Amino acid sequence: MLVTAQPGAAEVSCDRCGATFRAAGADRETIWPAAQAQGWQTERLGGVWWHRCPDCAGPARLTPP
Ligand SMILES: [Zn+2]
C-alpha cells in the first residue's frame, strides 16, 4: 500500500506483514523508487497491485495475503 502521510513525507507499507518504509523528503513520486532500491517489490494479484517488503518478496509471494 502506498501511503502519503503528509506533504513531503510518504511511506510504503507491506501488504503482507505491515512493515513500513519511509524516506526523508520523499513524496508519492519518489518513495517507491527508493523502496525498490531497498528490495521492495510489487506483484499483481486479482487485478490489484500488492506491495511486498524485502522479507515478504520471497518464495511465498504467489500466495495472496
Ligand atoms: Zn512484509
Short mmCIF file of C-alpha atoms and ligand atoms in Angstrom, two decimals:
data_model
loop_
_atom_site.label_atom_id
_atom_site.label_comp_id
_atom_site.label_asym_id
_atom_site.label_seq_id
_atom_site.Cartn_x
_atom_site.Cartn_y
_atom_site.Cartn_z
CA MET A 1 0.00 0.00 0.00
CA LEU A 2 1.30 3.41 -0.89
CA VAL A 3 0.61 5.94 1.83
CA THR A 4 1.19 9.65 1.74
CA ALA A 5 1.10 10.77 5.35
CA GLN A 6 1.64 14.45 4.68
CA PRO A 7 3.28 16.65 2.05
CA GLY A 8 6.94 15.69 1.73
CA ALA A 9 6.60 12.62 3.96
CA ALA A 10 5.41 9.49 2.20
CA GLU A 11 5.67 5.88 3.28
CA VAL A 12 5.00 2.44 1.84
CA SER A 13 3.59 -0.44 3.85
CA CYS A 14 3.90 -4.15 3.13
CA ASP A 15 0.54 -5.72 2.28
CA ARG A 16 1.61 -8.99 3.89
CA CYS A 17 3.30 -8.14 7.20
CA GLY A 18 2.63 -4.43 7.62
CA ALA A 19 6.26 -3.36 7.64
CA THR A 20 6.76 0.22 6.54
CA PHE A 21 9.40 2.04 4.55
CA ARG A 22 9.95 5.76 4.83
CA ALA A 23 12.37 8.12 3.18
CA ALA A 24 13.00 11.63 4.40
CA GLY A 25 11.72 14.19 1.95
CA ALA A 26 10.16 11.59 -0.34
CA ASP A 27 6.76 12.18 -1.89
CA ARG A 28 4.46 9.76 -3.68
CA GLU A 29 6.53 10.09 -6.85
CA THR A 30 9.85 9.23 -5.26
CA ILE A 31 9.02 6.93 -2.36
CA TRP A 32 8.56 3.80 -4.46
CA PRO A 33 11.82 4.00 -6.42
CA ALA A 34 13.56 4.49 -3.08
CA ALA A 35 11.79 1.45 -1.63
CA GLN A 36 12.62 -0.71 -4.67
CA ALA A 37 16.28 0.17 -4.21
CA GLN A 38 15.99 -1.49 -0.77
CA GLY A 39 14.43 -4.67 -2.17
CA TRP A 40 10.72 -3.84 -2.09
CA GLN A 41 8.66 -5.34 -4.90
CA THR A 42 5.19 -5.33 -6.36
CA GLU A 43 3.12 -8.20 -7.66
CA ARG A 44 -0.23 -8.15 -9.41
CA LEU A 45 -2.86 -10.50 -7.99
CA GLY A 46 -6.57 -10.34 -8.71
CA GLY A 47 -6.15 -7.15 -10.71
CA VAL A 48 -4.60 -5.34 -7.76
CA TRP A 49 -1.00 -4.31 -7.20
CA TRP A 50 0.36 -5.52 -3.86
CA HIS A 51 3.44 -4.19 -2.18
CA ARG A 52 5.95 -6.56 -0.64
CA CYS A 53 8.75 -5.73 1.75
CA PRO A 54 12.13 -7.44 1.22
CA ASP A 55 11.23 -10.12 3.80
CA CYS A 56 7.97 -10.99 2.04
CA ALA A 57 9.13 -10.76 -1.57
CA GLY A 58 10.42 -14.33 -1.50
CA PRO A 59 9.20 -17.83 -2.39
CA ALA A 60 5.81 -17.29 -0.71
CA ARG A 61 4.94 -14.41 -3.00
CA LEU A 62 2.48 -16.41 -5.09
CA THR A 63 0.04 -16.63 -2.21
CA PRO A 64 -2.42 -13.75 -1.87
CA PRO A 65 -2.48 -12.01 1.50
ZN ZN B 1 6.39 -7.82 4.56
#
